PDB file of C-alpha atoms in Angstrom:
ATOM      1  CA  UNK A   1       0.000   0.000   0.000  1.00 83.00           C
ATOM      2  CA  UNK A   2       2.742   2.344   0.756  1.00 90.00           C
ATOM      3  CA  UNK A   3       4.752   2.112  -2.398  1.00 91.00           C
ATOM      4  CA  UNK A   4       1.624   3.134  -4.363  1.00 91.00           C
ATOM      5  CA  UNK A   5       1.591   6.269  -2.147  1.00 90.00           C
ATOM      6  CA  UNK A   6       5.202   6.773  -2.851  1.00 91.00           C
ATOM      7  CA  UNK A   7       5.111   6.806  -6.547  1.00 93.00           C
ATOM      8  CA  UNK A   8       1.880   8.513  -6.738  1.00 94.00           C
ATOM      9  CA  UNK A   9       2.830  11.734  -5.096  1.00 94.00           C
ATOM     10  CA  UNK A  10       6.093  12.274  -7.033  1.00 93.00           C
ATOM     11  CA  UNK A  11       3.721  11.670 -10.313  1.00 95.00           C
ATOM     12  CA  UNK A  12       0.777  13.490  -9.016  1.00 94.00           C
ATOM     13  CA  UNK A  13       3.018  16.317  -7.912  1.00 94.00           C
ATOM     14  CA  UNK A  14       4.935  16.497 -12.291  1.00 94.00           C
ATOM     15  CA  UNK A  15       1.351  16.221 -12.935  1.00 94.00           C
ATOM     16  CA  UNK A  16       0.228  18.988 -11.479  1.00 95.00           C
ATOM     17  CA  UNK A  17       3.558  21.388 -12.583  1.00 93.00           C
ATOM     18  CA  UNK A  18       3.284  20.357 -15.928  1.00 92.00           C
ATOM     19  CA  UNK A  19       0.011  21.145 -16.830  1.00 92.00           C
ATOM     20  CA  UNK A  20       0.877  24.740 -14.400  1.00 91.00           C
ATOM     21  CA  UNK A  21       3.961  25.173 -16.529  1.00 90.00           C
ATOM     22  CA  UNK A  22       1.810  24.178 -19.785  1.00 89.00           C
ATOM     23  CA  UNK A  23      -0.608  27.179 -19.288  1.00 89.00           C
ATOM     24  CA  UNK A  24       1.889  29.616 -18.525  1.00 88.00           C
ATOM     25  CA  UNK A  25       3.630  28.864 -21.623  1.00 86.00           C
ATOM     26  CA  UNK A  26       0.761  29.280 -23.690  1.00 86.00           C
ATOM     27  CA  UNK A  27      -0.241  32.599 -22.462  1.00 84.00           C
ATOM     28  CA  UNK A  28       3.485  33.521 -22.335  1.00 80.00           C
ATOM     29  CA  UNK A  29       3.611  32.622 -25.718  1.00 78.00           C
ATOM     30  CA  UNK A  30       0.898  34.327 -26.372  1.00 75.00           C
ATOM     31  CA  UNK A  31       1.445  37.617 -24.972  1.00 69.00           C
ATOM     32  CA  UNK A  32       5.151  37.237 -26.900  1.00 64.00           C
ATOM     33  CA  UNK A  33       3.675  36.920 -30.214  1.00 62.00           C
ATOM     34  CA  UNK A  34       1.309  39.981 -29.046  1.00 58.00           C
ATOM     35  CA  UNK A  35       4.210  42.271 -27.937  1.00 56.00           C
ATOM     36  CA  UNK A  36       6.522  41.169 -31.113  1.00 56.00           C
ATOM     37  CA  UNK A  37       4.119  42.146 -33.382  1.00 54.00           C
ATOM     38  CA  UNK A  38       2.881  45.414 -31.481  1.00 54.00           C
ATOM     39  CA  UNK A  39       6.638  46.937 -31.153  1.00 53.00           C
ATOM     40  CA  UNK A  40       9.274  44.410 -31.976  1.00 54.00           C
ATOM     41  CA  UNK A  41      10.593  43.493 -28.977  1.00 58.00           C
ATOM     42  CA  UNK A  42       9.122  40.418 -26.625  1.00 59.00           C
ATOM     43  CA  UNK A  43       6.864  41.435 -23.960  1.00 59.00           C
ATOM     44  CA  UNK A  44       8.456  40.561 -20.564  1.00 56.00           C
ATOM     45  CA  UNK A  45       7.062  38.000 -18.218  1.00 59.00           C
TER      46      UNK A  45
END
């Protein structure tokens, strides 16, 4: 029982980060593509 709760927090926890650093990508992304085209340079984060 406790070596299911020993792998599944590590996962659950690159889970959870992943999808986190997924989104912020996307809108980072996003708001680059924004500020290239608006002035040339990226927009900060």
């Amino acid at each position: 029982m406790l070596i299911y709760i020993a792998i599944g927090i590590p996962i659950g926890v690159v889970l959870t980060l992943g999808a986190e650093w997924a989104l912020f990508a996307a809108g980072a992304r996003k708001m680059n593509s924004r500020g290239r085209r608006s002035d040339g340079r990226q927009a900060g984060p």
